[in-house]
Short mmCIF file of C-alpha atoms in Angstrom, two decimals:
data_model
loop_
_atom_site.label_atom_id
_atom_site.label_comp_id
_atom_site.label_asym_id
_atom_site.label_seq_id
_atom_site.Cartn_x
_atom_site.Cartn_y
_atom_site.Cartn_z
CA ALA A 1 -6.60 -12.80 10.40
CA GLN A 2 -8.10 -9.78 8.78
CA SER A 3 -8.60 -9.84 4.72
CA VAL A 4 -9.88 -7.40 2.11
CA THR A 5 -11.92 -8.42 -1.13
CA GLN A 6 -12.39 -6.11 -3.75
CA LEU A 7 -14.73 -7.29 -6.04
CA GLY A 8 -14.08 -7.05 -9.73
CA SER A 9 -10.49 -6.87 -10.73
CA HIS A 10 -11.81 -4.54 -13.59
CA VAL A 11 -14.63 -2.06 -13.66
CA SER A 12 -15.38 0.32 -16.66
CA VAL A 13 -17.45 3.60 -16.76
CA SER A 14 -18.15 6.05 -19.38
CA GLU A 15 -17.08 9.63 -18.77
CA GLY A 16 -19.59 11.29 -16.54
CA ALA A 17 -21.09 8.28 -15.04
CA LEU A 18 -21.01 7.28 -11.61
CA VAL A 19 -17.97 5.00 -10.45
CA LEU A 20 -18.59 2.54 -7.64
CA LEU A 21 -15.78 0.28 -6.51
CA ARG A 22 -16.23 -2.32 -3.96
CA CYS A 23 -14.52 -3.20 -1.00
CA ASN A 24 -15.35 -5.59 1.91
CA TYR A 25 -13.26 -6.94 4.88
CA SER A 26 -13.37 -9.78 7.19
CA SER A 27 -12.59 -8.80 10.81
CA SER A 28 -13.58 -9.33 14.43
CA VAL A 29 -13.00 -5.97 15.38
CA PRO A 30 -13.75 -2.61 13.76
CA PRO A 31 -10.83 -1.88 11.52
CA TYR A 32 -9.60 1.21 10.04
CA LEU A 33 -9.95 1.58 6.44
CA PHE A 34 -8.21 3.24 3.52
CA TRP A 35 -8.35 3.72 0.22
CA TYR A 36 -5.44 4.36 -2.23
CA VAL A 37 -4.94 5.00 -5.62
CA GLN A 38 -1.96 3.75 -8.23
CA TYR A 39 -1.08 5.53 -11.41
CA PRO A 40 1.05 3.48 -13.98
CA ASN A 41 4.52 3.42 -12.52
CA GLN A 42 4.06 5.22 -9.53
CA GLY A 43 3.53 4.62 -5.81
CA LEU A 44 0.45 4.68 -4.15
CA GLN A 45 -1.51 7.81 -2.91
CA LEU A 46 -4.20 8.08 -0.10
CA LEU A 47 -7.42 8.75 -1.18
CA LEU A 48 -9.40 8.67 1.91
CA LYS A 49 -9.50 7.05 5.21
CA TYR A 50 -12.09 5.94 7.96
CA THR A 51 -10.75 6.10 11.36
CA SER A 52 -13.89 5.38 13.52
CA ALA A 53 -15.26 9.20 13.31
CA ALA A 54 -17.95 9.99 10.59
CA THR A 55 -18.90 6.74 8.54
CA LEU A 56 -19.24 8.79 5.38
CA VAL A 57 -15.56 9.95 4.30
CA LYS A 58 -14.68 12.63 1.79
CA GLY A 59 -11.47 12.45 0.14
CA ILE A 60 -9.65 13.98 -2.79
CA ASN A 61 -10.60 14.39 -6.36
CA GLY A 62 -14.27 13.81 -5.53
CA PHE A 63 -14.28 10.49 -4.21
CA GLU A 64 -16.15 9.40 -1.20
CA ALA A 65 -16.46 6.05 0.74
CA GLU A 66 -19.20 4.81 3.24
CA PHE A 67 -18.47 2.51 6.11
CA LYS A 68 -21.27 0.00 6.98
CA LYS A 69 -20.52 -2.15 9.80
CA SER A 70 -23.54 -4.37 9.12
CA GLU A 71 -22.32 -5.00 5.90
CA THR A 72 -18.56 -4.88 6.57
CA SER A 73 -18.19 -2.72 3.41
CA PHE A 74 -16.44 0.23 2.65
CA HIS A 75 -17.24 1.08 -1.21
CA LEU A 76 -15.64 3.74 -2.90
CA THR A 77 -17.88 6.04 -5.24
CA LYS A 78 -17.68 9.34 -7.24
CA PRO A 79 -20.70 10.92 -9.07
CA SER A 80 -19.16 11.43 -12.11
CA ALA A 81 -15.96 9.88 -13.72
CA HIS A 82 -13.27 11.91 -15.78
CA MET A 83 -10.65 10.24 -17.87
CA SER A 84 -8.07 11.28 -15.09
CA ASP A 85 -9.58 8.63 -12.81
CA ALA A 86 -8.38 5.77 -15.00
CA ALA A 87 -6.23 3.99 -12.41
CA GLU A 88 -6.01 1.23 -10.22
CA TYR A 89 -7.73 1.39 -6.64
CA PHE A 90 -6.74 -0.55 -3.68
CA CYS A 91 -8.44 -0.82 -0.18
CA ALA A 92 -6.68 -1.68 2.67
CA VAL A 93 -7.23 -2.43 6.70
CA SER A 94 -5.14 -1.44 9.51
CA TYR A 95 -6.22 -1.97 13.52
CA PRO A 96 -5.04 -0.16 16.58
CA SER A 97 -3.12 -2.91 18.06
CA GLY A 98 0.23 -4.39 16.99
CA TYR A 99 2.23 -2.38 14.43
CA SER A 100 -0.74 -1.18 12.60
CA THR A 101 0.40 -2.03 9.05
CA LEU A 102 -1.86 -2.15 6.09
CA THR A 103 -3.58 -5.50 4.60
CA PHE A 104 -4.57 -4.49 1.12
CA GLY A 105 -6.90 -6.38 -1.32
CA LYS A 106 -6.09 -7.19 -4.77
CA GLY A 107 -7.14 -3.93 -6.38
CA THR A 108 -9.73 -2.74 -9.09
CA MET A 109 -8.52 -1.34 -12.36
CA LEU A 110 -10.81 1.52 -13.47
CA LEU A 111 -11.23 2.11 -16.96
CA VAL A 112 -12.81 5.42 -18.30
CA SER A 113 -14.18 5.60 -21.60
CA PRO A 114 -15.05 9.02 -23.37
CA GLU B 1 4.09 13.68 -4.81
CA THR B 2 4.62 12.57 -1.44
CA GLY B 3 8.67 13.15 -0.01
CA VAL B 4 9.39 9.56 0.03
CA THR B 5 12.03 8.54 -2.29
CA GLN B 6 13.58 5.28 -3.24
CA SER B 7 16.80 4.04 -5.43
CA PRO B 8 17.02 2.62 -8.07
CA THR B 9 13.90 2.86 -9.99
CA HIS B 10 14.59 -0.46 -11.88
CA LEU B 11 17.01 -3.43 -11.39
CA ILE B 12 17.66 -6.52 -13.00
CA LYS B 13 19.37 -9.41 -11.22
CA THR B 14 19.90 -12.99 -11.42
CA ARG B 15 18.66 -15.89 -9.70
CA GLY B 16 21.03 -16.63 -6.41
CA GLN B 17 22.27 -12.86 -6.48
CA GLN B 18 21.75 -10.61 -3.61
CA VAL B 19 20.29 -6.99 -3.97
CA THR B 20 19.94 -4.05 -2.04
CA LEU B 21 16.83 -1.24 -2.01
CA ARG B 22 17.05 2.02 -0.62
CA CYS B 23 14.39 4.39 0.87
CA SER B 24 14.44 8.09 2.04
CA SER B 25 11.54 8.85 4.25
CA GLN B 26 9.48 12.07 4.40
CA SER B 27 10.95 14.46 6.67
CA GLY B 28 9.85 13.97 10.24
CA HIS B 29 8.80 10.45 9.86
CA ASN B 30 10.43 7.75 12.05
CA THR B 31 8.53 4.85 11.03
CA VAL B 32 9.19 2.70 7.64
CA SER B 33 7.31 -0.13 6.23
CA TRP B 34 8.29 -2.30 3.01
CA TYR B 35 5.79 -4.07 0.89
CA GLN B 36 6.18 -6.15 -2.22
CA GLN B 37 3.57 -5.77 -5.02
CA ALA B 38 3.77 -8.80 -7.46
CA LEU B 39 2.30 -8.04 -10.83
CA GLY B 40 -1.54 -7.97 -10.57
CA GLN B 41 -1.65 -8.12 -6.85
CA GLY B 42 -1.99 -5.51 -4.09
CA PRO B 43 0.98 -4.85 -1.74
CA GLN B 44 2.11 -7.48 0.78
CA PHE B 45 3.37 -6.21 4.09
CA ILE B 46 7.42 -7.50 4.59
CA PHE B 47 8.12 -5.45 7.52
CA GLN B 48 8.42 -2.40 9.67
CA TYR B 49 11.15 -0.33 11.29
CA TYR B 50 10.48 2.17 14.20
CA ARG B 51 13.45 4.02 15.44
CA GLU B 52 15.75 1.96 14.04
CA GLU B 53 14.41 -1.29 15.36
CA GLU B 54 12.15 -3.99 13.49
CA ASN B 55 8.79 -4.01 15.09
CA GLY B 56 6.49 -6.16 12.56
CA ARG B 57 7.02 -8.44 10.31
CA GLY B 58 4.82 -10.23 7.49
CA ASN B 59 4.98 -13.62 6.15
CA PHE B 60 8.60 -13.38 4.42
CA PRO B 61 11.37 -15.48 4.87
CA PRO B 62 14.61 -14.51 6.65
CA ARG B 63 16.41 -13.61 3.42
CA PHE B 64 14.41 -10.34 3.57
CA SER B 65 16.16 -8.20 5.90
CA GLY B 66 16.28 -4.62 6.45
CA LEU B 67 17.90 -1.35 8.25
CA GLN B 68 16.91 1.77 9.31
CA PHE B 69 19.35 4.60 9.94
CA PRO B 70 19.43 7.38 12.46
CA ASN B 71 18.58 9.52 9.78
CA TYR B 72 15.54 7.19 9.20
CA SER B 73 16.36 6.10 5.74
CA SER B 74 15.93 2.61 5.35
CA GLU B 75 17.18 -0.32 3.26
CA LEU B 76 15.63 -3.79 2.27
CA ASN B 77 18.11 -6.53 1.48
CA VAL B 78 17.43 -9.65 -0.39
CA ASN B 79 19.87 -12.63 -0.28
CA ALA B 80 19.58 -15.64 -2.70
CA LEU B 81 17.15 -14.10 -5.21
CA GLU B 82 14.43 -16.46 -6.65
CA LEU B 83 12.57 -16.00 -9.79
CA ASP B 84 9.31 -15.35 -7.56
CA ASP B 85 11.02 -12.25 -5.85
CA SER B 86 10.14 -10.23 -9.36
CA ALA B 87 7.99 -7.30 -8.31
CA LEU B 88 7.59 -3.66 -7.29
CA TYR B 89 8.97 -3.09 -4.09
CA LEU B 90 7.23 0.00 -2.28
CA CYS B 91 8.52 1.88 0.72
CA ALA B 92 6.21 3.89 3.06
CA SER B 93 6.91 6.17 5.85
CA ARG B 94 4.89 7.71 8.66
CA THR B 95 5.24 9.52 12.08
CA SER B 96 4.75 7.22 14.60
CA GLY B 97 5.01 3.33 15.27
CA GLY B 98 1.60 2.06 16.85
CA SER B 99 -1.51 3.96 15.63
CA GLY B 100 -3.52 2.21 12.85
CA THR B 101 -4.99 5.72 11.94
CA ASP B 102 -1.70 7.10 10.81
CA THR B 103 -1.37 7.82 6.85
CA GLN B 104 1.43 5.84 5.33
CA TYR B 105 3.07 7.79 2.40
CA PHE B 106 4.41 5.66 -0.17
CA GLY B 107 7.55 6.43 -2.42
CA PRO B 108 7.28 5.57 -6.11
CA GLY B 109 8.58 1.96 -5.71
CA THR B 110 11.57 -0.28 -7.19
CA ARG B 111 10.94 -2.40 -9.98
CA LEU B 112 12.90 -5.72 -9.35
CA THR B 113 13.26 -8.09 -12.13
CA VAL B 114 15.11 -11.74 -11.49
CA LEU B 115 16.23 -13.72 -14.39
#
């Protein structure tokens, strides 16, 4: 069965610093990978997705992620954090077979200090 | 914001009761999935409906059931509520039933509290 591991339940950065949120997946076949963001009292919003095209994926709000098959990773980065980036971030996987639902990690809360 | 809406926003029930949560899909979407997000956890897949038929189910007991209507709106029903059913319930819609590349658009969720 597939699974997603997000290292660090909380990550703290200063405004303007690099953001790095880690995601590793466990799978016997290459998955599709997603990053979602959840602001307080809201649903999930898609930041970006990897669907077997370019391994470096650019998303909204300046975020990007790189798929590394050899490391089974899909880490999310942003060069310079803004206060508005403070939220919870979820990494998720899906597969082309079956009914293609999402399997989520436990999430990482990003805290941004001035 | 997505075009997915959910009602009610918040709900308080007591153990043993039954609850119905509603979801209106984004226009043009024929597939809806429901997820349960417990406090401090990632969302967990409950089930999925494609053109009014359930075509996938996660590890949830039969007291969790659903419906999808011809206009692609959907309901999640939970019978015999338990304290552990307290969670945020998320509905997500998309345009097809089988491609893993499809983006799922999430609603704001319904916060269910079971006392």
